[in-house]
Amino acid sequence: MAPFLASLAHDDLAPATLRGYRYDLRHFLAWHRTVQDRPFTLEGLAEYELIAYRQHMVAADRRPATVNRRLDALRRLCRWARGTGALAADAAHDVRPMRTTRNRQPVGLTEIEVHALLRAAGASSHGLAARNYAMVQLMLQAGLRVGEVAALAVADITMNDRSGGVRIRQGKGLKAREVPLNATARRALKQHLERRQAPGKDAALFVSSRETAMPVRTIQAVITSLARRARLKRVAVSAHTLRHTFALGYLRDNPGRLVELASLLGHESLDTTAIYTRPSRDDLAADLERSHLNVDG
């Protein structure tokens, strides 16, 4: 695994992408140990093993996106091994991904759920209220990815009386962008930084109680904990749910402005942004309730 991951780093992939490949390959190796008596060798990897692994994940009711992501990691490993001569043939070449249908928009939080989450953040103990509140507001008001939030330094935030912005130095695909900060986000960040007592410009924007930069997993855990304390049960709330909430809210307030939303979210393709224009389950249900055929015989 080490030479393969080193080759990915040489290709200048984002750190989060490297961690994802490492995690997915370890998951495959752990499964392989449960079904094979012999130790795993790259030279002995066969197509039937990859198909069996795919079927194992399907039987375990893994989401299609998860199955395809893990197969993609193995596919990339096989291409690399074929190129280095470690594999005589690409074992993953003909292994098909699961079919996915994305005909509904992602799920965001309602206004009531947003207020409940913010109240939970503002009531955090151990002196973490200002930090947690600012972190949640930043994701709700600017739609940042959790990895982008974890990488922020104090210097990436600019704030004036009537304007402000956050600079994303390494977004997805290592692309930089700037996202404006509205008054709500600026107020929350100002209170957070005032409590930090003038940290250096190079210091991490969000730190743990040990004054070390919060990694992605810790931020995810904080959001999950806040959602549990806010008693949000309609959907599983993650940091990405807050990004979805931002995007859906932006289009609700600014109908049709996909290009602008794509710029804010850091999407390379408008097709990615267009998922937010698809009908939700509630939209479809409401349409059917209004149907002229919705009558008893």
PDB file of C-alpha atoms in Angstrom:
ATOM      1  CA  MET A   1       0.000   0.000   0.000  1.00  0.00           C
ATOM      2  CA  ALA A   2       2.802   2.421   0.860  1.00  0.00           C
ATOM      3  CA  PRO A   3       4.268   2.719  -2.676  1.00  0.00           C
ATOM      4  CA  PHE A   4       0.773   3.153  -4.134  1.00  0.00           C
ATOM      5  CA  LEU A   5      -0.137   5.930  -1.673  1.00  0.00           C
ATOM      6  CA  ALA A   6       3.220   7.556  -2.341  1.00  0.00           C
ATOM      7  CA  SER A   7       2.378   7.599  -6.044  1.00  0.00           C
ATOM      8  CA  LEU A   8      -0.945   9.313  -5.270  1.00  0.00           C
ATOM      9  CA  ALA A   9       0.838  11.954  -3.212  1.00  0.00           C
ATOM     10  CA  HIS A  10       3.161  12.500  -6.149  1.00  0.00           C
ATOM     11  CA  ASP A  11       0.066  13.131  -8.300  1.00  0.00           C
ATOM     12  CA  ASP A  12      -0.710  16.053  -5.952  1.00  0.00           C
ATOM     13  CA  LEU A  13      -4.000  14.685  -4.668  1.00  0.00           C
ATOM     14  CA  ALA A  14      -5.631  16.421  -1.728  1.00  0.00           C
ATOM     15  CA  PRO A  15      -4.823  15.030   1.754  1.00  0.00           C
ATOM     16  CA  ALA A  16      -8.480  14.121   2.323  1.00  0.00           C
ATOM     17  CA  THR A  17      -8.478  12.091  -0.914  1.00  0.00           C
ATOM     18  CA  LEU A  18      -5.347  10.231   0.187  1.00  0.00           C
ATOM     19  CA  ARG A  19      -6.946   9.427   3.542  1.00  0.00           C
ATOM     20  CA  GLY A  20     -10.039   8.159   1.737  1.00  0.00           C
ATOM     21  CA  TYR A  21      -8.036   5.794  -0.479  1.00  0.00           C
ATOM     22  CA  ARG A  22      -6.112   4.509   2.538  1.00  0.00           C
ATOM     23  CA  TYR A  23      -9.315   3.876   4.495  1.00  0.00           C
ATOM     24  CA  ASP A  24     -11.084   2.136   1.610  1.00  0.00           C
ATOM     25  CA  LEU A  25      -8.135  -0.136   0.841  1.00  0.00           C
ATOM     26  CA  ARG A  26      -7.831  -1.112   4.499  1.00  0.00           C
ATOM     27  CA  HIS A  27     -11.518  -2.010   4.470  1.00  0.00           C
ATOM     28  CA  PHE A  28     -10.939  -4.333   1.513  1.00  0.00           C
ATOM     29  CA  LEU A  29      -7.910  -5.946   3.145  1.00  0.00           C
ATOM     30  CA  ALA A  30      -9.852  -6.534   6.374  1.00  0.00           C
ATOM     31  CA  TRP A  31     -12.619  -8.240   4.368  1.00  0.00           C
ATOM     32  CA  HIS A  32     -10.058 -10.270   2.421  1.00  0.00           C
ATOM     33  CA  ARG A  33      -8.612 -11.704   5.638  1.00  0.00           C
ATOM     34  CA  THR A  34     -12.052 -13.018   6.612  1.00  0.00           C
ATOM     35  CA  VAL A  35     -12.627 -14.954   3.392  1.00  0.00           C
ATOM     36  CA  GLN A  36      -9.176 -16.183   2.376  1.00  0.00           C
ATOM     37  CA  ASP A  37      -6.796 -18.494   4.201  1.00  0.00           C
ATOM     38  CA  ARG A  38      -3.796 -17.212   2.304  1.00  0.00           C
ATOM     39  CA  PRO A  39      -2.238 -13.779   2.961  1.00  0.00           C
ATOM     40  CA  PHE A  40      -3.155 -11.095   0.461  1.00  0.00           C
ATOM     41  CA  THR A  41      -0.720 -10.429  -2.352  1.00  0.00           C
ATOM     42  CA  LEU A  42      -1.209  -7.905  -5.101  1.00  0.00           C
ATOM     43  CA  GLU A  43       0.048 -10.398  -7.665  1.00  0.00           C
ATOM     44  CA  GLY A  44      -2.647 -12.856  -6.659  1.00  0.00           C
ATOM     45  CA  LEU A  45      -5.555 -10.402  -6.831  1.00  0.00           C
ATOM     46  CA  ALA A  46      -8.284 -11.791  -9.082  1.00  0.00           C
ATOM     47  CA  GLU A  47     -11.433 -10.351 -10.610  1.00  0.00           C
ATOM     48  CA  TYR A  48     -13.691 -12.825  -8.791  1.00  0.00           C
ATOM     49  CA  GLU A  49     -12.420 -11.487  -5.441  1.00  0.00           C
ATOM     50  CA  LEU A  50     -13.402  -7.949  -6.349  1.00  0.00           C
ATOM     51  CA  ILE A  51     -16.838  -9.123  -7.471  1.00  0.00           C
ATOM     52  CA  ALA A  52     -17.268 -11.038  -4.215  1.00  0.00           C
ATOM     53  CA  TYR A  53     -16.218  -7.947  -2.267  1.00  0.00           C
ATOM     54  CA  ARG A  54     -18.784  -5.871  -4.141  1.00  0.00           C
ATOM     55  CA  GLN A  55     -21.518  -8.411  -3.396  1.00  0.00           C
ATOM     56  CA  HIS A  56     -20.482  -8.496   0.267  1.00  0.00           C
ATOM     57  CA  MET A  57     -20.989  -4.727   0.503  1.00  0.00           C
ATOM     58  CA  VAL A  58     -24.330  -4.950  -1.305  1.00  0.00           C
ATOM     59  CA  ALA A  59     -25.497  -7.671   1.084  1.00  0.00           C
ATOM     60  CA  ALA A  60     -24.382  -5.492   4.004  1.00  0.00           C
ATOM     61  CA  ASP A  61     -26.719  -2.801   2.651  1.00  0.00           C
ATOM     62  CA  ARG A  62     -23.952  -0.305   1.938  1.00  0.00           C
ATOM     63  CA  ARG A  63     -25.030   2.723  -0.037  1.00  0.00           C
ATOM     64  CA  PRO A  64     -24.229   2.587  -3.771  1.00  0.00           C
ATOM     65  CA  ALA A  65     -22.003   5.653  -3.405  1.00  0.00           C
ATOM     66  CA  THR A  66     -19.956   3.874  -0.728  1.00  0.00           C
ATOM     67  CA  VAL A  67     -19.649   0.690  -2.785  1.00  0.00           C
ATOM     68  CA  ASN A  68     -18.560   2.596  -5.892  1.00  0.00           C
ATOM     69  CA  ARG A  69     -16.074   4.730  -3.972  1.00  0.00           C
ATOM     70  CA  ARG A  70     -14.360   1.656  -2.542  1.00  0.00           C
ATOM     71  CA  LEU A  71     -14.344  -0.050  -5.936  1.00  0.00           C
ATOM     72  CA  ASP A  72     -12.803   3.093  -7.402  1.00  0.00           C
ATOM     73  CA  ALA A  73      -9.950   2.892  -4.893  1.00  0.00           C
ATOM     74  CA  LEU A  74      -9.297  -0.709  -5.952  1.00  0.00           C
ATOM     75  CA  ARG A  75      -9.618   0.221  -9.609  1.00  0.00           C
ATOM     76  CA  ARG A  76      -6.975   2.897  -9.208  1.00  0.00           C
ATOM     77  CA  LEU A  77      -4.736   0.489  -7.293  1.00  0.00           C
ATOM     78  CA  CYS A  78      -4.986  -2.045 -10.108  1.00  0.00           C
ATOM     79  CA  ARG A  79      -4.183   0.539 -12.777  1.00  0.00           C
ATOM     80  CA  TRP A  80      -1.115   1.569 -10.821  1.00  0.00           C
ATOM     81  CA  ALA A  81      -0.062  -2.070 -10.290  1.00  0.00           C
ATOM     82  CA  ARG A  82      -0.551  -2.810 -13.987  1.00  0.00           C
ATOM     83  CA  GLY A  83       1.636   0.160 -14.849  1.00  0.00           C
ATOM     84  CA  THR A  84       4.421  -0.961 -12.507  1.00  0.00           C
ATOM     85  CA  GLY A  85       4.277  -4.544 -13.728  1.00  0.00           C
ATOM     86  CA  ALA A  86       3.050  -5.942 -10.415  1.00  0.00           C
ATOM     87  CA  LEU A  87      -0.128  -7.146 -12.142  1.00  0.00           C
ATOM     88  CA  ALA A  88      -0.113  -8.919 -15.489  1.00  0.00           C
ATOM     89  CA  ALA A  89      -3.733  -7.856 -16.119  1.00  0.00           C
ATOM     90  CA  ASP A  90      -6.037  -5.264 -14.609  1.00  0.00           C
ATOM     91  CA  ALA A  91      -8.244  -7.327 -12.286  1.00  0.00           C
ATOM     92  CA  ALA A  92     -10.699  -4.457 -11.766  1.00  0.00           C
ATOM     93  CA  HIS A  93     -11.146  -3.494 -15.409  1.00  0.00           C
ATOM     94  CA  ASP A  94     -14.443  -5.346 -15.956  1.00  0.00           C
ATOM     95  CA  VAL A  95     -15.866  -5.053 -12.427  1.00  0.00           C
ATOM     96  CA  ARG A  96     -18.997  -2.971 -12.795  1.00  0.00           C
ATOM     97  CA  PRO A  97     -20.025  -0.303 -10.289  1.00  0.00           C
ATOM     98  CA  MET A  98     -23.480  -0.234  -8.755  1.00  0.00           C
ATOM     99  CA  ARG A  99     -26.026   1.773 -10.674  1.00  0.00           C
ATOM    100  CA  THR A 100     -27.129   4.892  -8.894  1.00  0.00           C
ATOM    101  CA  THR A 101     -30.111   7.130  -9.457  1.00  0.00           C
ATOM    102  CA  ARG A 102     -29.925  10.700  -8.250  1.00  0.00           C
ATOM    103  CA  ASN A 103     -33.383  11.937  -9.068  1.00  0.00           C
ATOM    104  CA  ARG A 104     -33.958  13.766  -5.803  1.00  0.00           C
ATOM    105  CA  GLN A 105     -32.258  16.749  -4.263  1.00  0.00           C
ATOM    106  CA  PRO A 106     -30.035  16.354  -1.188  1.00  0.00           C
ATOM    107  CA  VAL A 107     -31.706  16.815   2.181  1.00  0.00           C
ATOM    108  CA  GLY A 108     -31.049  19.948   4.207  1.00  0.00           C
ATOM    109  CA  LEU A 109     -32.320  21.226   7.534  1.00  0.00           C
ATOM    110  CA  THR A 110     -35.538  23.142   8.004  1.00  0.00           C
ATOM    111  CA  GLU A 111     -35.510  26.590   9.578  1.00  0.00           C
ATOM    112  CA  ILE A 112     -36.738  25.155  12.882  1.00  0.00           C
ATOM    113  CA  GLU A 113     -33.976  22.521  12.830  1.00  0.00           C
ATOM    114  CA  VAL A 114     -31.336  25.167  12.072  1.00  0.00           C
ATOM    115  CA  HIS A 115     -32.420  27.220  15.084  1.00  0.00           C
ATOM    116  CA  ALA A 116     -32.370  24.112  17.300  1.00  0.00           C
ATOM    117  CA  LEU A 117     -28.850  23.236  16.151  1.00  0.00           C
ATOM    118  CA  LEU A 118     -27.617  26.788  16.746  1.00  0.00           C
ATOM    119  CA  ARG A 119     -29.150  26.808  20.225  1.00  0.00           C
ATOM    120  CA  ALA A 120     -27.339  23.563  21.027  1.00  0.00           C
ATOM    121  CA  ALA A 121     -24.070  25.015  19.730  1.00  0.00           C
ATOM    122  CA  GLY A 122     -24.511  28.196  21.754  1.00  0.00           C
ATOM    123  CA  ALA A 123     -25.164  26.158  24.901  1.00  0.00           C
ATOM    124  CA  SER A 124     -21.960  24.082  24.589  1.00  0.00           C
ATOM    125  CA  SER A 125     -20.075  23.605  27.839  1.00  0.00           C
ATOM    126  CA  HIS A 126     -16.385  23.859  28.776  1.00  0.00           C
ATOM    127  CA  GLY A 127     -16.045  27.275  27.151  1.00  0.00           C
ATOM    128  CA  LEU A 128     -16.709  25.886  23.668  1.00  0.00           C
ATOM    129  CA  ALA A 129     -19.977  27.732  22.962  1.00  0.00           C
ATOM    130  CA  ALA A 130     -18.459  30.569  20.898  1.00  0.00           C
ATOM    131  CA  ARG A 131     -16.300  28.156  18.883  1.00  0.00           C
ATOM    132  CA  ASN A 132     -19.088  25.678  18.140  1.00  0.00           C
ATOM    133  CA  TYR A 133     -21.587  28.421  17.323  1.00  0.00           C
ATOM    134  CA  ALA A 134     -19.150  30.114  14.918  1.00  0.00           C
ATOM    135  CA  MET A 135     -18.260  26.816  13.272  1.00  0.00           C
ATOM    136  CA  VAL A 136     -21.896  25.890  12.645  1.00  0.00           C
ATOM    137  CA  GLN A 137     -22.742  29.379  11.392  1.00  0.00           C
ATOM    138  CA  LEU A 138     -19.757  29.373   9.027  1.00  0.00           C
ATOM    139  CA  MET A 139     -20.896  26.120   7.416  1.00  0.00           C
ATOM    140  CA  LEU A 140     -24.523  27.248   7.255  1.00  0.00           C
ATOM    141  CA  GLN A 141     -23.781  30.726   5.888  1.00  0.00           C
ATOM    142  CA  ALA A 142     -20.890  29.888   3.514  1.00  0.00           C
ATOM    143  CA  GLY A 143     -21.455  26.240   2.565  1.00  0.00           C
ATOM    144  CA  LEU A 144     -17.884  25.104   3.179  1.00  0.00           C
ATOM    145  CA  ARG A 145     -16.795  21.480   3.065  1.00  0.00           C
ATOM    146  CA  VAL A 146     -15.728  20.060   6.415  1.00  0.00           C
ATOM    147  CA  GLY A 147     -12.169  19.583   5.135  1.00  0.00           C
ATOM    148  CA  GLU A 148     -12.050  23.221   4.119  1.00  0.00           C
ATOM    149  CA  VAL A 149     -13.189  24.291   7.578  1.00  0.00           C
ATOM    150  CA  ALA A 150     -10.511  22.141   9.222  1.00  0.00           C
ATOM    151  CA  ALA A 151      -7.796  23.723   7.055  1.00  0.00           C
ATOM    152  CA  LEU A 152      -8.724  27.343   7.801  1.00  0.00           C
ATOM    153  CA  ALA A 153      -6.264  29.676   9.507  1.00  0.00           C
ATOM    154  CA  VAL A 154      -7.128  32.945  11.208  1.00  0.00           C
ATOM    155  CA  ALA A 155      -5.489  34.785   8.287  1.00  0.00           C
ATOM    156  CA  ASP A 156      -8.045  33.269   5.899  1.00  0.00           C
ATOM    157  CA  ILE A 157     -10.818  35.350   7.472  1.00  0.00           C
ATOM    158  CA  THR A 158     -11.277  39.027   6.608  1.00  0.00           C
ATOM    159  CA  MET A 159     -13.926  41.107   8.316  1.00  0.00           C
ATOM    160  CA  ASN A 160     -14.977  44.738   8.119  1.00  0.00           C
ATOM    161  CA  ASP A 161     -18.063  46.512   9.413  1.00  0.00           C
ATOM    162  CA  ARG A 162     -20.099  45.866   6.265  1.00  0.00           C
ATOM    163  CA  SER A 163     -18.246  43.088   4.454  1.00  0.00           C
ATOM    164  CA  GLY A 164     -16.017  40.096   4.917  1.00  0.00           C
ATOM    165  CA  GLY A 165     -14.873  36.904   3.314  1.00  0.00           C
ATOM    166  CA  VAL A 166     -13.207  33.544   3.821  1.00  0.00           C
ATOM    167  CA  ARG A 167     -10.370  32.367   1.612  1.00  0.00           C
ATOM    168  CA  ILE A 168     -10.287  28.650   0.787  1.00  0.00           C
ATOM    169  CA  ARG A 169      -6.672  27.936  -0.047  1.00  0.00           C
ATOM    170  CA  GLN A 170      -7.033  24.258  -0.917  1.00  0.00           C
ATOM    171  CA  GLY A 171     -10.537  23.240  -1.865  1.00  0.00           C
ATOM    172  CA  LYS A 172     -11.455  20.068  -3.721  1.00  0.00           C
ATOM    173  CA  GLY A 173      -8.992  19.525  -6.534  1.00  0.00           C
ATOM    174  CA  LEU A 174      -6.609  21.937  -4.774  1.00  0.00           C
ATOM    175  CA  LYS A 175      -8.588  24.884  -6.131  1.00  0.00           C
ATOM    176  CA  ALA A 176      -8.659  28.163  -4.241  1.00  0.00           C
ATOM    177  CA  ARG A 177     -11.718  30.398  -3.968  1.00  0.00           C
ATOM    178  CA  GLU A 178     -13.167  33.208  -1.887  1.00  0.00           C
ATOM    179  CA  VAL A 179     -16.605  33.112  -0.303  1.00  0.00           C
ATOM    180  CA  PRO A 180     -18.251  36.283   1.074  1.00  0.00           C
ATOM    181  CA  LEU A 181     -19.328  36.263   4.709  1.00  0.00           C
ATOM    182  CA  ASN A 182     -22.669  37.781   5.620  1.00  0.00           C
ATOM    183  CA  ALA A 183     -23.355  39.729   8.812  1.00  0.00           C
ATOM    184  CA  THR A 184     -24.482  36.641  10.746  1.00  0.00           C
ATOM    185  CA  ALA A 185     -21.284  34.728   9.996  1.00  0.00           C
ATOM    186  CA  ARG A 186     -19.115  37.785  10.715  1.00  0.00           C
ATOM    187  CA  ARG A 187     -20.711  38.335  14.129  1.00  0.00           C
ATOM    188  CA  ALA A 188     -20.244  34.695  15.119  1.00  0.00           C
ATOM    189  CA  LEU A 189     -16.617  34.625  13.966  1.00  0.00           C
ATOM    190  CA  LYS A 190     -15.846  37.933  15.678  1.00  0.00           C
ATOM    191  CA  GLN A 191     -17.142  36.629  19.009  1.00  0.00           C
ATOM    192  CA  HIS A 192     -15.155  33.423  18.558  1.00  0.00           C
ATOM    193  CA  LEU A 193     -11.913  35.238  17.778  1.00  0.00           C
ATOM    194  CA  GLU A 194     -12.383  37.674  20.661  1.00  0.00           C
ATOM    195  CA  ARG A 195     -12.641  34.722  23.012  1.00  0.00           C
ATOM    196  CA  ARG A 196      -9.457  33.276  21.507  1.00  0.00           C
ATOM    197  CA  GLN A 197      -7.612  36.401  22.774  1.00  0.00           C
ATOM    198  CA  ALA A 198      -5.874  37.562  19.596  1.00  0.00           C
ATOM    199  CA  PRO A 199      -4.434  34.346  18.133  1.00  0.00           C
ATOM    200  CA  GLY A 200      -1.651  34.646  15.557  1.00  0.00           C
ATOM    201  CA  LYS A 201      -2.601  34.982  11.894  1.00  0.00           C
ATOM    202  CA  ASP A 202      -1.116  31.566  11.114  1.00  0.00           C
ATOM    203  CA  ALA A 203      -3.021  29.851  13.933  1.00  0.00           C
ATOM    204  CA  ALA A 204      -5.824  27.433  13.083  1.00  0.00           C
ATOM    205  CA  LEU A 205      -9.229  29.125  13.079  1.00  0.00           C
ATOM    206  CA  PHE A 206     -10.874  26.342  15.092  1.00  0.00           C
ATOM    207  CA  VAL A 207      -8.905  24.553  17.782  1.00  0.00           C
ATOM    208  CA  SER A 208      -9.638  21.885  20.378  1.00  0.00           C
ATOM    209  CA  SER A 209      -9.531  22.400  24.134  1.00  0.00           C
ATOM    210  CA  ARG A 210      -5.832  21.501  23.846  1.00  0.00           C
ATOM    211  CA  GLU A 211      -5.285  24.427  21.475  1.00  0.00           C
ATOM    212  CA  THR A 212      -4.500  22.168  18.528  1.00  0.00           C
ATOM    213  CA  ALA A 213      -6.180  22.411  15.119  1.00  0.00           C
ATOM    214  CA  MET A 214      -9.422  20.445  14.937  1.00  0.00           C
ATOM    215  CA  PRO A 215      -9.153  17.580  12.407  1.00  0.00           C
ATOM    216  CA  VAL A 216     -12.051  16.611  10.152  1.00  0.00           C
ATOM    217  CA  ARG A 217     -13.131  13.728  12.374  1.00  0.00           C
ATOM    218  CA  THR A 218     -13.371  15.957  15.430  1.00  0.00           C
ATOM    219  CA  ILE A 219     -15.466  18.544  13.579  1.00  0.00           C
ATOM    220  CA  GLN A 220     -17.764  15.783  12.326  1.00  0.00           C
ATOM    221  CA  ALA A 221     -18.079  14.446  15.871  1.00  0.00           C
ATOM    222  CA  VAL A 222     -18.957  17.907  17.203  1.00  0.00           C
ATOM    223  CA  ILE A 223     -21.719  18.346  14.596  1.00  0.00           C
ATOM    224  CA  THR A 224     -23.106  14.887  15.334  1.00  0.00           C
ATOM    225  CA  SER A 225     -23.093  15.604  19.075  1.00  0.00           C
ATOM    226  CA  LEU A 226     -24.811  18.970  18.610  1.00  0.00           C
ATOM    227  CA  ALA A 227     -27.499  17.392  16.407  1.00  0.00           C
ATOM    228  CA  ARG A 228     -28.123  14.759  19.046  1.00  0.00           C
ATOM    229  CA  ARG A 229     -28.422  17.406  21.776  1.00  0.00           C
ATOM    230  CA  ALA A 230     -30.765  19.399  19.524  1.00  0.00           C
ATOM    231  CA  ARG A 231     -32.844  16.207  19.108  1.00  0.00           C
ATOM    232  CA  LEU A 232     -32.743  16.334  15.324  1.00  0.00           C
ATOM    233  CA  LYS A 233     -34.048  12.948  14.196  1.00  0.00           C
ATOM    234  CA  ARG A 234     -35.680  13.586  10.811  1.00  0.00           C
ATOM    235  CA  VAL A 235     -32.363  13.146   8.979  1.00  0.00           C
ATOM    236  CA  ALA A 236     -28.876  12.031   9.927  1.00  0.00           C
ATOM    237  CA  VAL A 237     -27.067  15.343  10.431  1.00  0.00           C
ATOM    238  CA  SER A 238     -23.432  15.701   9.373  1.00  0.00           C
ATOM    239  CA  ALA A 239     -21.224  18.586   8.373  1.00  0.00           C
ATOM    240  CA  HIS A 240     -22.250  17.943   4.758  1.00  0.00           C
ATOM    241  CA  THR A 241     -25.899  18.365   5.742  1.00  0.00           C
ATOM    242  CA  LEU A 242     -25.052  21.967   6.649  1.00  0.00           C
ATOM    243  CA  ARG A 243     -23.498  22.450   3.193  1.00  0.00           C
ATOM    244  CA  HIS A 244     -26.693  21.083   1.611  1.00  0.00           C
ATOM    245  CA  THR A 245     -28.751  23.426   3.792  1.00  0.00           C
ATOM    246  CA  PHE A 246     -26.723  26.394   2.553  1.00  0.00           C
ATOM    247  CA  ALA A 247     -27.109  25.416  -1.109  1.00  0.00           C
ATOM    248  CA  LEU A 248     -30.844  24.765  -0.887  1.00  0.00           C
ATOM    249  CA  GLY A 249     -31.380  28.032   0.985  1.00  0.00           C
ATOM    250  CA  TYR A 250     -29.360  29.978  -1.573  1.00  0.00           C
ATOM    251  CA  LEU A 251     -31.449  28.698  -4.484  1.00  0.00           C
ATOM    252  CA  ARG A 252     -34.661  29.298  -2.568  1.00  0.00           C
ATOM    253  CA  ASP A 253     -33.658  32.947  -2.098  1.00  0.00           C
ATOM    254  CA  ASN A 254     -32.018  33.264  -5.536  1.00  0.00           C
ATOM    255  CA  PRO A 255     -33.926  31.020  -7.984  1.00  0.00           C
ATOM    256  CA  GLY A 256     -32.026  29.883 -11.049  1.00  0.00           C
ATOM    257  CA  ARG A 257     -28.615  31.263 -10.045  1.00  0.00           C
ATOM    258  CA  LEU A 258     -26.742  27.996 -10.524  1.00  0.00           C
ATOM    259  CA  VAL A 259     -23.540  29.579 -11.825  1.00  0.00           C
ATOM    260  CA  GLU A 260     -23.237  31.754  -8.736  1.00  0.00           C
ATOM    261  CA  LEU A 261     -23.966  28.815  -6.424  1.00  0.00           C
ATOM    262  CA  ALA A 262     -21.388  26.636  -8.200  1.00  0.00           C
ATOM    263  CA  SER A 263     -18.805  29.374  -7.634  1.00  0.00           C
ATOM    264  CA  LEU A 264     -19.639  29.590  -3.930  1.00  0.00           C
ATOM    265  CA  LEU A 265     -19.543  25.818  -3.456  1.00  0.00           C
ATOM    266  CA  GLY A 266     -16.375  25.323  -5.476  1.00  0.00           C
ATOM    267  CA  HIS A 267     -18.015  23.012  -8.015  1.00  0.00           C
ATOM    268  CA  GLU A 268     -16.175  22.514 -11.284  1.00  0.00           C
ATOM    269  CA  SER A 269     -19.279  21.369 -13.160  1.00  0.00           C
ATOM    270  CA  LEU A 270     -22.779  22.826 -13.139  1.00  0.00           C
ATOM    271  CA  ASP A 271     -24.086  19.262 -13.340  1.00  0.00           C
ATOM    272  CA  THR A 272     -22.915  18.782  -9.765  1.00  0.00           C
ATOM    273  CA  THR A 273     -24.701  21.929  -8.609  1.00  0.00           C
ATOM    274  CA  ALA A 274     -27.867  21.011 -10.506  1.00  0.00           C
ATOM    275  CA  ILE A 275     -28.718  18.281  -7.990  1.00  0.00           C
ATOM    276  CA  TYR A 276     -30.116  21.051  -5.791  1.00  0.00           C
ATOM    277  CA  THR A 277     -32.745  21.877  -8.413  1.00  0.00           C
ATOM    278  CA  ARG A 278     -34.182  18.358  -8.479  1.00  0.00           C
ATOM    279  CA  PRO A 279     -37.486  17.717  -6.721  1.00  0.00           C
ATOM    280  CA  SER A 280     -37.395  16.556  -3.126  1.00  0.00           C
ATOM    281  CA  ARG A 281     -39.477  13.698  -1.738  1.00  0.00           C
ATOM    282  CA  ASP A 282     -41.755  16.268  -0.066  1.00  0.00           C
ATOM    283  CA  ASP A 283     -42.146  18.178  -3.352  1.00  0.00           C
ATOM    284  CA  LEU A 284     -43.220  15.020  -5.169  1.00  0.00           C
ATOM    285  CA  ALA A 285     -45.616  14.046  -2.383  1.00  0.00           C
ATOM    286  CA  ALA A 286     -47.206  17.518  -2.434  1.00  0.00           C
ATOM    287  CA  ASP A 287     -47.611  17.329  -6.227  1.00  0.00           C
ATOM    288  CA  LEU A 288     -49.453  14.029  -5.938  1.00  0.00           C
ATOM    289  CA  GLU A 289     -51.687  15.361  -3.156  1.00  0.00           C
ATOM    290  CA  ARG A 290     -52.729  18.215  -5.472  1.00  0.00           C
ATOM    291  CA  SER A 291     -53.447  15.848  -8.351  1.00  0.00           C
ATOM    292  CA  HIS A 292     -56.971  16.082  -9.815  1.00  0.00           C
ATOM    293  CA  LEU A 293     -57.054  12.288  -9.631  1.00  0.00           C
ATOM    294  CA  ASN A 294     -56.635  12.371  -5.851  1.00  0.00           C
ATOM    295  CA  VAL A 295     -60.324  11.622  -5.232  1.00  0.00           C
ATOM    296  CA  ASP A 296     -62.231   8.683  -3.841  1.00  0.00           C
ATOM    297  CA  GLY A 297     -64.323   6.732  -6.303  1.00  0.00           C
TER     298      GLY A 297
END
